[in-house]
Amino acid sequence: VQLQASGGGLVQPGGSLRLSCVASGFTKDYNAIGWFRQAPQKERERVSCISISSSDPRISYADSVKGRFTIPRDNAKNTVYLQMNSLKPEDMAVYYCAATIDSQCRVIVGLGQGTLVTVSS
């Protein structure tokens, strides 16, 4: 599976940004799409995860983004978004989307290139 992430940029604190992740390949090869981020000198953090099951999608968020981020998807476009609201300086990082074999986004089978999110006034 190949993934293409986009949508990063510069935003002021309190602002919003939407990232997109387009997946190509067979859906049988993965069970979920997750968004991860990595800030300088920090470990990669799982931000959000959504299973690709149409009937009962499982969604999870890191505590640090709950209530501010959402992970909508458009199955027809094979696209998963990360809607980021009320952005804080600590949200600044390179954001990656990944396909995972498990529904909790723990075992990555495909990783897209990162997109940089800068939160600064």
PDB file of C-alpha atoms in Angstrom:
ATOM      1  CA  VAL A   1       0.000   0.000   0.000  1.00  0.00           C
ATOM      2  CA  GLN A   2       1.227   3.495  -0.833  1.00  0.00           C
ATOM      3  CA  LEU A   3       0.174   6.627   0.984  1.00  0.00           C
ATOM      4  CA  GLN A   4       0.412  10.283   0.090  1.00  0.00           C
ATOM      5  CA  ALA A   5       0.016  12.874   2.830  1.00  0.00           C
ATOM      6  CA  SER A   6      -0.489  16.558   2.201  1.00  0.00           C
ATOM      7  CA  GLY A   7      -1.919  19.702   3.707  1.00  0.00           C
ATOM      8  CA  GLY A   8       0.754  20.827   6.111  1.00  0.00           C
ATOM      9  CA  GLY A   9       1.730  24.446   6.481  1.00  0.00           C
ATOM     10  CA  LEU A  10       2.030  27.400   8.782  1.00  0.00           C
ATOM     11  CA  VAL A  11      -0.878  28.261  11.058  1.00  0.00           C
ATOM     12  CA  GLN A  12      -1.277  30.557  14.026  1.00  0.00           C
ATOM     13  CA  PRO A  13      -2.081  29.197  17.477  1.00  0.00           C
ATOM     14  CA  GLY A  14      -5.797  28.600  17.723  1.00  0.00           C
ATOM     15  CA  GLY A  15      -6.088  28.064  14.004  1.00  0.00           C
ATOM     16  CA  SER A  16      -7.157  25.044  11.987  1.00  0.00           C
ATOM     17  CA  LEU A  17      -5.609  22.864   9.344  1.00  0.00           C
ATOM     18  CA  ARG A  18      -6.746  19.774   7.477  1.00  0.00           C
ATOM     19  CA  LEU A  19      -4.341  17.096   6.393  1.00  0.00           C
ATOM     20  CA  SER A  20      -5.162  14.553   3.696  1.00  0.00           C
ATOM     21  CA  CYS A  21      -3.906  11.027   3.221  1.00  0.00           C
ATOM     22  CA  VAL A  22      -4.634   9.208  -0.024  1.00  0.00           C
ATOM     23  CA  ALA A  23      -4.080   5.465   0.032  1.00  0.00           C
ATOM     24  CA  SER A  24      -3.542   3.325  -3.025  1.00  0.00           C
ATOM     25  CA  GLY A  25      -3.347  -0.419  -3.129  1.00  0.00           C
ATOM     26  CA  PHE A  26      -5.518  -3.282  -2.049  1.00  0.00           C
ATOM     27  CA  THR A  27      -7.573  -2.701   1.069  1.00  0.00           C
ATOM     28  CA  LYS A  28      -7.056  -6.319   2.021  1.00  0.00           C
ATOM     29  CA  ASP A  29      -3.462  -5.393   2.806  1.00  0.00           C
ATOM     30  CA  TYR A  30      -4.367  -3.161   5.752  1.00  0.00           C
ATOM     31  CA  ASN A  31      -7.106  -2.675   8.299  1.00  0.00           C
ATOM     32  CA  ALA A  32      -6.648   0.890   9.471  1.00  0.00           C
ATOM     33  CA  ILE A  33      -5.135   4.239   8.658  1.00  0.00           C
ATOM     34  CA  GLY A  34      -3.405   6.231  11.341  1.00  0.00           C
ATOM     35  CA  TRP A  35      -1.945   9.660  11.702  1.00  0.00           C
ATOM     36  CA  PHE A  36       1.350   9.960  13.529  1.00  0.00           C
ATOM     37  CA  ARG A  37       3.548  12.904  14.305  1.00  0.00           C
ATOM     38  CA  GLN A  38       7.121  13.460  15.292  1.00  0.00           C
ATOM     39  CA  ALA A  39       8.542  16.665  16.700  1.00  0.00           C
ATOM     40  CA  PRO A  40      12.280  17.357  16.853  1.00  0.00           C
ATOM     41  CA  GLN A  41      14.009  15.275  19.527  1.00  0.00           C
ATOM     42  CA  LYS A  42      10.773  13.520  20.419  1.00  0.00           C
ATOM     43  CA  GLU A  43       9.506  10.045  19.757  1.00  0.00           C
ATOM     44  CA  ARG A  44       6.871   9.416  17.147  1.00  0.00           C
ATOM     45  CA  GLU A  45       3.391   9.736  18.591  1.00  0.00           C
ATOM     46  CA  ARG A  46       0.231   8.089  17.358  1.00  0.00           C
ATOM     47  CA  VAL A  47      -2.277  10.910  16.979  1.00  0.00           C
ATOM     48  CA  SER A  48      -5.375   9.211  15.650  1.00  0.00           C
ATOM     49  CA  CYS A  49      -6.496   5.986  14.049  1.00  0.00           C
ATOM     50  CA  ILE A  50      -9.507   4.857  12.057  1.00  0.00           C
ATOM     51  CA  SER A  51     -10.290   1.365  10.918  1.00  0.00           C
ATOM     52  CA  ILE A  52     -11.346   0.966   7.323  1.00  0.00           C
ATOM     53  CA  SER A  53     -14.342  -1.169   8.126  1.00  0.00           C
ATOM     54  CA  SER A  54     -17.337   0.520   6.570  1.00  0.00           C
ATOM     55  CA  SER A  55     -19.857  -1.027   8.898  1.00  0.00           C
ATOM     56  CA  ASP A  56     -18.205  -0.249  12.224  1.00  0.00           C
ATOM     57  CA  PRO A  57     -15.223   2.065  11.991  1.00  0.00           C
ATOM     58  CA  ARG A  58     -13.155   2.253  15.154  1.00  0.00           C
ATOM     59  CA  ILE A  59     -11.681   5.622  15.921  1.00  0.00           C
ATOM     60  CA  SER A  60      -9.176   6.579  18.560  1.00  0.00           C
ATOM     61  CA  TYR A  61      -7.319   9.732  19.512  1.00  0.00           C
ATOM     62  CA  ALA A  62      -4.314  10.532  21.601  1.00  0.00           C
ATOM     63  CA  ASP A  63      -5.247  12.277  24.828  1.00  0.00           C
ATOM     64  CA  SER A  64      -3.270  15.309  23.715  1.00  0.00           C
ATOM     65  CA  VAL A  65      -5.610  15.939  20.769  1.00  0.00           C
ATOM     66  CA  LYS A  66      -8.987  14.723  22.009  1.00  0.00           C
ATOM     67  CA  GLY A  67     -11.680  17.307  21.474  1.00  0.00           C
ATOM     68  CA  ARG A  68      -9.552  19.229  18.972  1.00  0.00           C
ATOM     69  CA  PHE A  69      -8.753  16.766  16.182  1.00  0.00           C
ATOM     70  CA  THR A  70     -11.055  14.542  14.157  1.00  0.00           C
ATOM     71  CA  ILE A  71     -10.312  11.884  11.539  1.00  0.00           C
ATOM     72  CA  PRO A  72     -12.994  11.889   8.857  1.00  0.00           C
ATOM     73  CA  ARG A  73     -12.645   9.611   5.894  1.00  0.00           C
ATOM     74  CA  ASP A  74     -13.954   9.407   2.339  1.00  0.00           C
ATOM     75  CA  ASN A  75     -13.952   5.785   1.246  1.00  0.00           C
ATOM     76  CA  ALA A  76     -14.889   6.658  -2.315  1.00  0.00           C
ATOM     77  CA  LYS A  77     -11.692   8.674  -2.591  1.00  0.00           C
ATOM     78  CA  ASN A  78      -9.563   6.305  -0.480  1.00  0.00           C
ATOM     79  CA  THR A  79      -8.761   9.340   1.598  1.00  0.00           C
ATOM     80  CA  VAL A  80      -8.464   9.862   5.332  1.00  0.00           C
ATOM     81  CA  TYR A  81      -8.250  13.372   6.710  1.00  0.00           C
ATOM     82  CA  LEU A  82      -6.961  14.813   9.934  1.00  0.00           C
ATOM     83  CA  GLN A  83      -8.966  17.873  10.847  1.00  0.00           C
ATOM     84  CA  MET A  84      -6.970  19.843  13.375  1.00  0.00           C
ATOM     85  CA  ASN A  85      -8.651  22.655  15.290  1.00  0.00           C
ATOM     86  CA  SER A  86      -7.478  24.884  18.128  1.00  0.00           C
ATOM     87  CA  LEU A  87      -3.892  24.198  17.225  1.00  0.00           C
ATOM     88  CA  LYS A  88      -1.232  24.738  19.830  1.00  0.00           C
ATOM     89  CA  PRO A  89       2.519  25.294  19.473  1.00  0.00           C
ATOM     90  CA  GLU A  90       3.068  21.800  20.882  1.00  0.00           C
ATOM     91  CA  ASP A  91       1.193  20.370  17.897  1.00  0.00           C
ATOM     92  CA  MET A  92       4.029  21.472  15.642  1.00  0.00           C
ATOM     93  CA  ALA A  93       5.607  18.390  14.080  1.00  0.00           C
ATOM     94  CA  VAL A  94       6.003  16.389  10.926  1.00  0.00           C
ATOM     95  CA  TYR A  95       2.780  14.459  10.440  1.00  0.00           C
ATOM     96  CA  TYR A  96       2.704  11.075   8.751  1.00  0.00           C
ATOM     97  CA  CYS A  97      -0.110   8.806   7.720  1.00  0.00           C
ATOM     98  CA  ALA A  98       0.355   5.068   7.861  1.00  0.00           C
ATOM     99  CA  ALA A  99      -1.518   1.923   6.964  1.00  0.00           C
ATOM    100  CA  THR A 100      -1.618  -0.682   9.668  1.00  0.00           C
ATOM    101  CA  ILE A 101      -2.519  -4.338   9.734  1.00  0.00           C
ATOM    102  CA  ASP A 102      -4.335  -4.012  13.049  1.00  0.00           C
ATOM    103  CA  SER A 103      -7.315  -1.830  13.826  1.00  0.00           C
ATOM    104  CA  GLN A 104      -5.504   0.065  16.596  1.00  0.00           C
ATOM    105  CA  CYS A 105      -2.702   1.370  14.397  1.00  0.00           C
ATOM    106  CA  ARG A 106       0.126  -0.404  16.159  1.00  0.00           C
ATOM    107  CA  VAL A 107       1.656  -2.477  13.351  1.00  0.00           C
ATOM    108  CA  ILE A 108       2.579  -0.325  10.368  1.00  0.00           C
ATOM    109  CA  VAL A 109       2.671  -1.907   6.917  1.00  0.00           C
ATOM    110  CA  GLY A 110       2.949   1.278   4.896  1.00  0.00           C
ATOM    111  CA  LEU A 111       4.144   4.758   5.743  1.00  0.00           C
ATOM    112  CA  GLY A 112       3.659   7.905   3.706  1.00  0.00           C
ATOM    113  CA  GLN A 113       6.027  10.819   3.469  1.00  0.00           C
ATOM    114  CA  GLY A 114       5.575  13.435   6.131  1.00  0.00           C
ATOM    115  CA  THR A 115       3.981  16.825   5.922  1.00  0.00           C
ATOM    116  CA  LEU A 116       5.200  19.617   8.181  1.00  0.00           C
ATOM    117  CA  VAL A 117       2.798  21.478  10.436  1.00  0.00           C
ATOM    118  CA  THR A 118       4.144  24.670  11.946  1.00  0.00           C
ATOM    119  CA  VAL A 119       2.153  26.439  14.649  1.00  0.00           C
ATOM    120  CA  SER A 120       3.507  29.865  15.291  1.00  0.00           C
ATOM    121  CA  SER A 121       2.437  33.458  15.529  1.00  0.00           C
TER     122      SER A 121
END
